[in-house]
Coordinates of C-alpha atoms and ligand atoms in Angstrom, one line a residue:
M1 CA 33.3 61.3 154.7
T2 CA 30.6 63.6 155.9
E3 CA 31.0 67.2 157.1
S4 CA 28.0 68.4 158.8
E5 CA 27.3 71.8 160.5
N6 CA 24.1 72.5 162.1
T7 CA 22.8 76.0 162.9
A8 CA 19.4 77.2 163.6
T9 CA 18.6 78.1 160.1
H10 CA 21.0 76.1 158.0
Y11 CA 22.0 72.5 157.7
F12 CA 24.8 71.5 155.4
E13 CA 25.9 68.1 154.4
E14 CA 28.8 67.2 152.2
V15 CA 28.5 63.8 150.3
D16 CA 30.2 61.8 147.5
A17 CA 27.1 61.4 145.7
L18 CA 23.4 62.6 146.0
V19 CA 20.8 60.5 144.3
V20 CA 17.4 61.9 143.7
G21 CA 14.5 59.3 144.1
A22 CA 14.0 56.2 146.0
G23 CA 12.4 54.0 143.4
F24 CA 14.1 51.0 141.9
S25 CA 16.7 53.0 140.2
G26 CA 17.6 55.1 143.2
M27 CA 17.7 52.2 145.6
Y28 CA 19.9 50.1 143.4
M29 CA 22.2 53.3 142.8
L30 CA 22.6 53.6 146.3
H31 CA 23.4 50.2 147.1
S32 CA 25.9 50.2 144.2
L33 CA 27.6 53.3 145.3
L34 CA 27.8 52.0 149.0
A35 CA 29.6 48.9 147.8
L36 CA 32.3 51.2 146.4
D37 CA 32.6 52.7 149.9
L38 CA 31.3 56.2 148.9
N39 CA 29.1 58.5 151.3
V40 CA 25.7 58.6 149.6
I41 CA 22.4 60.1 150.4
V42 CA 19.0 59.7 148.5
V43 CA 16.4 62.3 148.8
D44 CA 12.7 61.5 148.0
E45 CA 9.6 63.6 148.1
A46 CA 7.6 60.5 149.3
S47 CA 7.5 59.2 152.7
G48 CA 8.6 55.7 151.5
V49 CA 10.5 53.9 148.9
G50 CA 9.0 52.4 145.8
G51 CA 8.9 55.5 143.4
T52 CA 6.0 55.0 140.8
W53 CA 4.8 52.1 142.9
Y54 CA 4.5 54.5 145.9
W55 CA 2.2 56.8 144.2
N56 CA 0.2 54.9 141.6
R57 CA -2.1 53.1 144.1
Y58 CA -5.4 53.3 142.2
P59 CA -7.6 50.3 142.2
G60 CA -6.4 47.7 139.8
A61 CA -2.8 49.0 139.5
R62 CA -0.4 46.2 138.4
C63 CA 2.7 45.9 136.3
D64 CA 2.3 44.5 132.9
V65 CA 5.8 43.0 132.7
E66 CA 5.6 39.6 134.2
S67 CA 6.7 39.6 137.8
M68 CA 9.5 37.0 137.5
E69 CA 11.2 39.5 135.2
Y70 CA 10.0 42.9 136.7
S71 CA 12.6 42.4 139.5
Y72 CA 16.2 42.9 140.4
S73 CA 18.7 40.5 139.1
F74 CA 21.8 41.9 140.7
S75 CA 21.4 39.7 143.9
S76 CA 21.1 36.1 143.3
E77 CA 20.0 35.6 147.0
L78 CA 17.3 38.2 146.7
Q79 CA 15.8 36.7 143.5
Q80 CA 15.9 33.1 145.1
E81 CA 14.3 34.2 148.3
W82 CA 11.6 36.4 147.2
N83 CA 8.3 34.8 146.1
W84 CA 6.0 36.5 143.5
K85 CA 2.3 35.5 143.8
D86 CA 0.9 36.4 140.4
R87 CA 2.1 36.5 136.7
Y88 CA 1.5 40.1 137.0
S89 CA 2.1 41.7 140.3
T90 CA -0.3 44.1 142.0
Q91 CA 1.2 47.6 143.1
T92 CA 0.8 46.3 146.7
Q93 CA 3.0 43.3 146.0
I94 CA 5.6 45.4 144.2
L95 CA 5.7 48.0 146.9
E96 CA 6.0 45.2 149.4
Y97 CA 9.1 44.0 147.4
A98 CA 10.5 47.5 147.3
N99 CA 10.4 47.8 151.0
H100 CA 11.9 44.3 151.5
V101 CA 14.8 45.4 149.3
A102 CA 15.3 48.7 151.4
D103 CA 15.4 46.6 154.5
R104 CA 17.5 43.6 153.3
F105 CA 20.2 45.9 152.0
N106 CA 20.0 48.2 154.8
L107 CA 19.3 51.3 152.6
R108 CA 16.8 53.3 154.7
K109 CA 19.4 55.0 156.9
H110 CA 20.8 56.8 153.7
I111 CA 17.4 57.9 152.4
R112 CA 15.9 61.4 153.5
F113 CA 12.1 60.9 152.9
N114 CA 9.7 63.8 152.6
S115 CA 12.5 65.8 150.9
R116 CA 12.2 67.3 147.5
L117 CA 15.1 68.6 145.5
N118 CA 14.4 72.2 144.8
S119 CA 17.5 73.3 143.1
A120 CA 20.9 72.0 142.0
R121 CA 23.6 74.3 141.0
Y122 CA 27.1 73.2 139.5
D123 CA 30.0 75.0 141.2
E124 CA 32.6 75.2 138.5
E125 CA 35.5 76.2 140.8
N126 CA 35.1 73.3 143.2
N127 CA 33.5 70.8 140.6
R128 CA 30.7 70.0 143.1
W129 CA 26.9 70.2 142.9
S130 CA 25.1 72.5 145.5
I131 CA 21.7 71.0 146.1
V132 CA 19.0 72.7 148.2
T133 CA 16.1 70.5 149.3
S134 CA 12.7 71.2 150.6
N135 CA 13.5 70.3 154.3
G136 CA 16.0 73.1 154.3
I137 CA 19.2 71.1 153.9
T138 CA 21.9 72.1 151.5
Y139 CA 24.1 69.3 150.1
S140 CA 27.4 69.7 148.5
A141 CA 27.9 66.5 146.2
R142 CA 30.7 65.5 143.8
F143 CA 28.2 63.4 141.8
L144 CA 24.5 64.2 141.3
I145 CA 22.4 61.2 140.0
M146 CA 18.9 61.7 138.8
A147 CA 16.7 58.5 139.5
T148 CA 13.5 60.6 139.1
G149 CA 11.6 58.1 137.0
T150 CA 10.1 58.5 133.6
L151 CA 6.4 58.7 134.5
S152 CA 6.5 60.5 137.7
S153 CA 5.5 64.0 137.0
I154 CA 1.7 63.7 136.7
N155 CA -0.5 66.0 134.6
R156 CA -2.8 67.8 137.0
P157 CA -6.2 68.6 135.9
T158 CA -6.8 72.0 134.6
F159 CA -10.3 71.8 133.7
E160 CA -12.4 75.0 134.2
G161 CA -14.5 75.0 137.3
L162 CA -12.7 72.1 139.2
D163 CA -12.5 74.1 142.4
D164 CA -16.5 74.3 142.2
F165 CA -16.9 70.6 142.3
T166 CA -18.5 69.5 145.6
G167 CA -17.7 65.9 145.1
E168 CA -14.6 63.9 145.6
W169 CA -11.8 63.8 143.0
Y170 CA -8.8 61.7 142.5
M171 CA -5.7 61.4 140.3
T172 CA -4.5 57.9 139.4
G173 CA -0.8 59.0 139.8
K174 CA -1.3 60.4 143.2
W175 CA -3.8 58.1 144.8
P176 CA -4.7 58.4 148.5
H177 CA -3.1 56.1 151.1
E178 CA -6.5 55.9 152.8
P179 CA -9.1 53.5 151.4
V180 CA -11.4 55.1 148.7
S181 CA -14.9 53.8 148.4
F182 CA -17.0 54.3 145.3
S183 CA -19.8 52.1 146.5
G184 CA -23.3 53.6 145.8
K185 CA -21.6 56.4 144.0
R186 CA -21.8 57.9 140.5
V187 CA -18.3 58.0 139.3
G188 CA -16.9 59.8 136.2
I189 CA -13.3 58.8 134.7
I190 CA -11.4 61.1 132.4
G191 CA -8.9 59.1 130.2
T192 CA -8.4 55.6 128.7
G193 CA -4.8 55.0 128.9
S194 CA -3.0 52.1 130.7
S195 CA -4.0 53.4 134.1
A196 CA -7.7 53.8 133.3
V197 CA -7.9 50.6 131.4
Q198 CA -6.7 48.8 134.7
T199 CA -9.0 50.7 137.1
I200 CA -12.3 51.0 135.0
P201 CA -13.3 47.4 135.5
I202 CA -12.7 47.7 139.2
I203 CA -14.5 50.9 139.8
A204 CA -17.3 49.6 137.6
K205 CA -17.9 46.7 139.8
E206 CA -18.0 49.0 142.9
A207 CA -19.8 52.3 141.7
R208 CA -23.4 52.8 141.1
H209 CA -22.8 54.1 137.9
L210 CA -19.5 54.8 135.9
T211 CA -19.1 57.3 133.0
V212 CA -16.0 57.0 131.1
F213 CA -14.9 60.1 129.2
Q214 CA -12.8 58.9 126.3
R215 CA -10.7 61.2 124.0
T216 CA -8.9 58.6 122.0
A217 CA -9.6 54.8 122.1
N218 CA -6.5 52.6 123.0
Y219 CA -5.6 49.0 122.1
S220 CA -5.6 46.7 125.1
I221 CA -4.7 43.0 125.1
P222 CA -6.0 40.8 127.9
A223 CA -3.3 40.3 130.5
S224 CA -4.4 36.7 131.3
N225 CA -3.2 37.1 134.8
R226 CA -3.2 34.2 137.1
P227 CA -1.5 33.0 140.2
L228 CA 2.0 31.7 139.5
E229 CA 2.4 27.9 139.9
E230 CA 5.1 26.5 142.1
E231 CA 6.5 24.4 139.4
E232 CA 7.0 27.3 137.1
V233 CA 8.5 29.5 139.7
R234 CA 10.9 26.6 140.6
E235 CA 11.9 26.1 137.0
I236 CA 12.6 30.0 136.6
K237 CA 14.5 30.2 139.6
A238 CA 16.7 27.2 138.6
N239 CA 17.4 28.8 135.4
Y240 CA 17.4 32.6 136.4
D241 CA 20.9 33.3 135.1
S242 CA 19.9 32.2 131.6
V243 CA 16.6 34.1 131.9
R244 CA 18.3 37.3 132.9
S245 CA 20.9 36.8 130.2
R246 CA 18.3 36.3 127.5
A247 CA 16.5 39.4 128.7
K248 CA 19.6 41.6 128.1
K249 CA 19.8 40.2 124.5
N250 CA 16.1 40.9 123.8
P251 CA 15.3 44.4 122.4
T252 CA 12.7 44.9 125.2
G253 CA 14.7 43.5 128.0
I254 CA 12.2 40.8 128.6
A255 CA 13.4 37.3 128.2
S256 CA 9.9 35.8 127.5
R257 CA 9.2 38.3 124.7
S258 CA 9.3 36.0 121.5
M259 CA 9.3 37.9 118.3
Q260 CA 8.9 35.9 115.2
D261 CA 11.5 37.2 112.8
I262 CA 9.3 37.3 109.8
S263 CA 7.0 39.9 108.1
A264 CA 3.3 39.8 108.9
M265 CA 2.9 40.1 105.1
E266 CA 4.9 36.9 104.4
V267 CA 2.2 34.5 105.9
S268 CA -1.5 33.9 104.9
E269 CA -4.3 35.6 106.7
E270 CA -5.3 32.4 108.2
E271 CA -2.0 31.8 109.6
R272 CA -1.7 35.2 110.9
N273 CA -5.0 35.2 112.8
R274 CA -4.0 31.9 114.2
E275 CA -0.8 33.5 115.8
Y276 CA -2.7 36.6 116.8
E277 CA -5.2 34.4 118.5
K278 CA -2.5 32.5 120.2
R279 CA -1.0 35.5 121.5
W280 CA -4.2 37.2 122.5
N281 CA -5.1 34.1 124.5
D282 CA -1.6 33.9 126.1
G283 CA -2.1 37.5 127.2
G284 CA 0.1 40.6 127.5
T285 CA 2.1 42.8 125.2
N286 CA 3.9 40.0 123.7
F287 CA 1.1 40.3 121.1
M288 CA 3.1 43.3 119.6
V289 CA 6.0 41.4 118.4
A290 CA 3.9 38.4 116.7
Y291 CA 5.8 39.6 113.5
N292 CA 9.0 41.7 113.1
D293 CA 7.4 44.6 111.2
I294 CA 4.3 45.4 113.2
G295 CA 5.9 48.5 114.4
V296 CA 7.4 49.6 111.3
N297 CA 5.0 48.6 108.2
A298 CA 1.6 50.2 108.0
E299 CA 0.2 47.2 106.2
S300 CA 1.4 44.7 108.6
N301 CA 0.3 46.9 111.6
E302 CA -3.1 47.1 110.3
T303 CA -3.5 43.3 110.3
A304 CA -2.7 43.3 114.0
A305 CA -4.9 46.4 114.6
E306 CA -7.7 44.8 112.9
F307 CA -7.6 41.6 114.8
V308 CA -7.9 43.5 118.0
R309 CA -10.9 45.6 116.7
S310 CA -12.4 42.3 115.7
K311 CA -12.1 41.2 119.3
I312 CA -13.7 44.4 120.6
R313 CA -16.6 43.8 118.4
E314 CA -16.9 40.3 119.7
I315 CA -16.5 41.2 123.4
V316 CA -18.8 44.4 123.4
K317 CA -22.4 43.8 122.9
D318 CA -23.5 47.2 121.8
Q319 CA -21.9 47.9 118.5
N320 CA -22.0 51.7 118.7
T321 CA -19.9 51.4 122.0
A322 CA -17.8 48.8 120.3
S323 CA -17.0 51.1 117.4
L324 CA -16.2 54.1 119.8
L325 CA -13.7 51.7 121.5
S326 CA -12.0 50.7 118.4
P327 CA -8.9 52.6 117.9
T328 CA -8.1 54.0 114.5
N329 CA -4.3 54.8 114.8
A330 CA -1.6 52.2 114.3
I331 CA -1.3 49.7 117.1
G332 CA 1.7 50.2 119.4
C333 CA 2.0 54.0 118.4
K334 CA 0.6 54.9 121.9
R335 CA 1.7 52.5 124.5
L336 CA -0.2 49.1 124.2
C337 CA -2.4 48.4 127.2
A338 CA -2.8 45.1 129.1
D339 CA -6.0 44.6 130.9
T340 CA -8.4 42.2 133.0
N341 CA -11.9 42.7 131.7
Y342 CA -11.6 46.1 130.2
Y343 CA -13.7 45.8 127.1
S344 CA -16.4 43.5 128.8
A345 CA -16.8 46.2 131.5
F346 CA -18.8 48.3 128.9
N347 CA -21.4 45.5 128.8
R348 CA -22.4 46.3 132.3
S349 CA -25.6 48.3 132.6
N350 CA -24.0 50.6 135.0
V351 CA -21.2 51.8 132.6
E352 CA -21.5 54.3 129.9
L353 CA -19.0 55.6 127.4
I354 CA -18.9 59.2 126.2
D355 CA -16.8 60.5 123.3
V356 CA -15.4 63.8 124.2
N357 CA -14.2 64.4 120.6
E358 CA -17.8 64.6 119.6
T359 CA -19.1 66.3 122.7
P360 CA -15.9 67.9 124.3
I361 CA -15.9 68.5 128.1
Q362 CA -16.7 72.3 128.5
R363 CA -16.1 72.5 132.3
I364 CA -16.5 71.0 135.7
T365 CA -19.5 72.2 137.8
K366 CA -20.3 71.8 141.4
N367 CA -22.5 68.8 140.3
G368 CA -20.2 67.1 137.8
I369 CA -18.9 67.3 134.4
E370 CA -20.6 69.3 131.5
T371 CA -19.9 68.4 128.0
S372 CA -21.1 70.3 124.9
S373 CA -24.2 68.3 124.9
K374 CA -25.0 67.2 128.5
A375 CA -24.4 67.7 132.2
Y376 CA -23.3 64.6 134.0
D377 CA -24.1 64.5 137.8
L378 CA -21.3 62.9 139.6
D379 CA -20.2 62.1 143.2
A380 CA -16.6 61.4 142.3
I381 CA -14.2 62.2 139.4
V382 CA -11.0 60.1 138.6
F383 CA -8.4 61.9 136.4
A384 CA -6.3 59.2 134.6
I385 CA -4.9 61.7 132.4
G386 CA -1.2 60.6 132.3
F387 CA 2.2 62.1 132.8
D388 CA 4.6 64.8 131.6
A389 CA 6.7 61.8 130.7
M390 CA 10.5 61.6 130.6
T391 CA 11.4 65.2 131.0
G392 CA 8.7 66.5 133.5
A393 CA 10.4 65.4 136.6
L394 CA 13.7 66.7 135.7
L395 CA 12.3 70.0 134.5
A396 CA 10.3 70.5 137.5
M397 CA 13.6 71.1 139.6
D398 CA 15.8 74.1 138.9
I399 CA 18.9 72.4 137.6
V400 CA 21.8 74.9 136.6
G401 CA 24.9 73.5 135.0
R402 CA 28.2 75.1 133.7
S403 CA 28.0 78.9 132.8
Q404 CA 24.7 79.3 134.7
T405 CA 22.9 77.2 131.9
H406 CA 19.5 76.1 133.2
L407 CA 18.3 72.7 132.1
R408 CA 14.9 74.3 131.1
D409 CA 16.6 76.5 128.7
K410 CA 18.9 73.8 127.1
W411 CA 16.0 71.5 126.7
S412 CA 13.5 74.3 125.4
D413 CA 13.6 72.6 122.0
G414 CA 13.2 69.0 123.6
P415 CA 15.5 66.9 125.5
S416 CA 19.2 66.5 124.4
S417 CA 21.4 63.8 126.1
F418 CA 24.3 61.5 125.4
L419 CA 22.9 58.1 125.7
G420 CA 20.1 59.3 128.2
L421 CA 22.8 59.1 130.7
C422 CA 24.8 62.5 130.8
I423 CA 24.0 65.9 129.5
E424 CA 26.6 68.3 128.0
G425 CA 26.9 71.4 130.1
F426 CA 25.9 69.4 133.2
P427 CA 29.2 67.8 134.5
N428 CA 29.3 65.0 137.1
M429 CA 25.4 64.6 136.6
F430 CA 23.9 61.4 135.5
T431 CA 20.3 60.5 134.6
I432 CA 19.0 57.0 135.0
T433 CA 16.7 56.0 132.2
G434 CA 16.9 59.5 130.8
P435 CA 15.5 60.7 127.4
G436 CA 17.5 59.0 124.6
S437 CA 17.8 55.6 126.4
P438 CA 15.3 52.5 125.8
S439 CA 13.7 53.1 129.3
V440 CA 9.9 53.2 128.6
L441 CA 10.2 51.0 125.5
S442 CA 11.7 48.2 127.6
N443 CA 11.5 46.4 131.0
M444 CA 12.4 49.3 133.1
M445 CA 14.2 46.7 135.6
T446 CA 16.5 45.6 132.8
S447 CA 17.1 49.1 131.8
I448 CA 17.5 50.6 135.4
E449 CA 20.2 47.8 136.2
Q450 CA 22.2 48.5 133.0
H451 CA 22.2 52.3 133.5
V452 CA 23.1 51.9 137.3
E453 CA 25.9 49.7 136.6
W454 CA 27.4 51.9 133.9
I455 CA 27.1 54.9 136.2
R456 CA 28.7 53.0 139.0
D457 CA 31.6 51.9 136.7
C458 CA 32.2 55.4 135.6
I459 CA 32.2 56.8 139.1
E460 CA 34.6 54.0 140.1
Y461 CA 36.8 54.8 137.2
M462 CA 36.8 58.5 138.1
T463 CA 37.7 57.8 141.7
K464 CA 40.5 55.4 140.9
E465 CA 42.0 57.7 138.3
D466 CA 41.7 60.6 140.5
K467 CA 39.6 62.6 138.1
I468 CA 37.4 65.2 139.3
E469 CA 35.1 66.1 136.4
I470 CA 33.3 64.3 133.5
E471 CA 31.1 65.9 131.0
A472 CA 29.4 64.7 127.8
Q473 CA 31.0 66.4 124.8
I474 CA 28.4 68.3 122.6
D475 CA 29.4 66.5 119.3
A476 CA 28.7 63.0 120.8
E477 CA 25.4 64.3 122.3
R478 CA 24.2 65.8 118.9
Q479 CA 25.1 62.6 117.1
W480 CA 23.3 60.4 119.4
M481 CA 20.1 62.6 119.4
D482 CA 20.3 62.5 115.7
H483 CA 20.5 58.7 115.9
V484 CA 17.7 58.5 118.3
E485 CA 15.3 60.3 115.9
D486 CA 16.6 58.5 112.8
I487 CA 15.6 55.1 114.5
A488 CA 12.3 56.5 115.5
S489 CA 11.5 58.0 112.2
N490 CA 11.7 54.5 110.5
T491 CA 8.9 53.3 112.7
L492 CA 5.2 54.1 113.0
R493 CA 5.9 56.2 116.2
Y494 CA 5.4 59.5 114.7
S495 CA 1.9 58.5 113.2
C496 CA -0.1 59.4 116.3
N497 CA -0.2 61.7 119.2
S498 CA 1.5 59.9 122.1
W499 CA 3.2 60.9 125.3
Y500 CA 6.4 59.3 123.8
L501 CA 6.4 62.6 121.6
G502 CA 5.3 64.8 124.4
D503 CA 1.9 65.3 122.4
N504 CA -0.1 65.1 125.8
V505 CA 1.5 68.3 127.3
P506 CA 0.4 71.5 125.8
G507 CA 3.5 73.4 124.4
K508 CA 5.8 70.5 124.8
K509 CA 8.2 70.3 121.8
R510 CA 7.4 67.3 119.6
V511 CA 10.3 65.0 119.9
F512 CA 10.3 61.1 120.2
M513 CA 12.1 60.8 123.6
P514 CA 13.0 57.1 124.1
Y515 CA 15.5 55.1 122.0
A516 CA 13.7 52.8 119.8
G517 CA 16.8 50.7 118.7
G518 CA 16.5 48.1 121.4
I519 CA 18.5 47.0 124.5
P520 CA 21.4 45.0 122.8
K521 CA 22.3 47.7 120.3
Y522 CA 22.0 50.5 123.1
R523 CA 24.1 48.4 125.6
A524 CA 26.7 47.8 122.9
F525 CA 27.1 51.6 122.5
C526 CA 27.2 52.2 126.2
D527 CA 29.9 49.4 126.7
A528 CA 32.0 50.7 123.8
V529 CA 31.9 54.3 125.3
A530 CA 33.0 52.7 128.8
D531 CA 35.6 50.4 127.2
S532 CA 37.2 53.3 125.4
E533 CA 37.7 55.0 128.8
Y534 CA 34.9 57.5 128.1
K535 CA 36.2 58.9 124.8
D536 CA 33.0 61.0 124.0
F537 CA 33.6 62.9 127.3
S538 CA 35.7 65.5 128.5
I539 CA 37.4 64.5 131.6
K540 CA 39.8 66.1 134.0
Ligands
NAP601 P1 -1.9 57.9 129.4 O1 -1.5 56.7 128.8 O2 -1.1 59.2 128.9 O3 -3.4 58.2 129.2 C1 -4.0 59.4 129.7 C2 -5.5 59.3 129.1 O4 -6.0 60.5 129.5 C3 -5.4 59.3 127.6 O5 -6.5 58.5 127.1 C4 -5.7 60.7 127.2 O6 -6.2 60.8 125.9 C5 -6.7 61.2 128.3 N1 -6.6 62.6 128.5 C6 -5.6 63.3 128.8 N2 -6.0 64.7 128.9 C7 -7.3 64.7 128.6 C8 -8.2 65.7 128.6 N3 -7.8 67.1 128.8 N4 -9.5 65.4 128.1 C9 -9.8 64.1 127.9 N5 -8.9 63.1 127.9 C10 -7.7 63.4 128.3 O7 -1.6 57.9 131.0 P2 -1.7 56.6 131.9 O8 -2.9 55.7 131.6 O9 -1.5 57.0 133.3 O10 -0.4 55.8 131.5 C11 0.9 56.5 131.2 C12 1.9 55.2 131.2 O11 2.3 54.7 132.3 C13 1.5 54.1 130.3 O12 1.5 54.3 128.8 C14 2.5 53.0 130.7 O13 3.7 53.3 130.2 C15 2.7 53.3 132.3 N6 1.6 52.6 133.0 C16 1.8 51.2 133.0 C17 1.0 50.3 133.6 C18 1.3 48.9 133.6 O14 2.3 48.5 133.8 N7 0.2 48.2 133.5 C19 -0.3 50.9 134.3 C20 -0.4 52.2 134.2 C21 0.5 53.1 133.6 P3 -5.5 60.9 124.6 O15 -5.0 59.6 124.2 O16 -6.4 61.6 123.6 O17 -4.2 62.0 124.9

């Protein structure tokens, strides 16, 4: 039921649910709530669907979860009719898929593009959210669902002097829609995370000269990308139910992820290296689960780390460069990268690596980048400096819950959430893949579908039972966050500076944000809560 009233200065719309974000979580949430016959609106700042795949259009952008698994499973027809081209899809292919989904399920008419949520306030008297958007519309919604993504709030460059730079500059997370040409140009790139690792080999081929400014070296495994063969696609499609069911039972939400359930220290060095070699050649982040303790035992971790370093020394001809590219922290502490020709790009005569620990960037000048030892003249700068992960997008909005509590205040000591789904003090609000859930440590598609379905079931329960308000209880939330921390503290996750811990954002509280216990365990918690008719919630 929609009640709209249009005046010259004010437009008001009443809905059952307002979803923020038209990426994969927002679109599936919309589709699921429409199936319950609810009146739903999605708002998105972008002018199209796709979320992360709408914004991250930098050259070389691809997903490092295999295409046949980085896709929705909720519609058998959709997964049978859609044809992925490559083992790992390009950003363009994934965005095409997102658009296909929007059209196929008739979602667009419920989405308000170019519309950012500015503020959301919970009205305790009416048990509704009052939401103000950038295009001047105020919505009143019974449920507010944040499908705002985990890596959607970009870190904008704050280098001194950037305004003076007379060349072009770009951010990987907000790449222009128009073609960008680096042909004949001197390009500098700051950052060596997953985005940079993908774009460096491509820019290197086009640019006259590429200078890579590295702060921390990263481990990267060759993606071994290739076109999908008809026969393997046919085979997966014929067995999709079993593939999806195995994905749900795998800690990472990826069916093809095969962990050997033995310690790296239980086998001989020769056998270990044989296994690492096999996984290196197969490609992708499956490397990380060669043994069951690479992520938890420093000695086992070092065997995998040293194997990758030996590969870097083998690939990169100049041994000083190889040494600079060799990470010293535990492998998998920062997000493992997957690449196509990353390390070998440094063998090109037009590519240069600068260690900004030894010679820090001092400022950007009108001509380029100045470090403590040298000025680099550049025609273009690419900032691949990451995101304010997991909490950035939520905290960019002014969200005010019960008793005038601002989410920013509640989370000033780090995020606190029950299951990464609901936040005490913020009734009738849900977060998809929020902090405290497996999200970024899993196949996002598996996690998104599980969250959306849990939220849909909860809203269906509330509607059927004539309930008007649901809110996580503080004790349940505290216990959950303690559990999230306990699990992470038994791993090597705290042994380096990573965006998982918020280390890449000055002033951000150091808290390990995702749930590292794996999907099956997490799912069991969520299912038990729902089966108990939401015993850890206050419902009225
Ligand atoms: P990122 O992993 O956070 O990397 C940012 C890079 O910028 C790091 O090397 C960081 O160095 C450097 N940096 C930041 N500020 C700097 C400064 N002031 N001076 C010098 N260097 C600076 O960000 P990202 O590469 O965009 O990737 C983020 C995440 O997105 C990934 O981990 C992954 O989860 C996801 N992603 C996935 C794919 C894929 O599926 N293939 C592709 C791209 C991104 P430090 O390490 O020293 O902080």
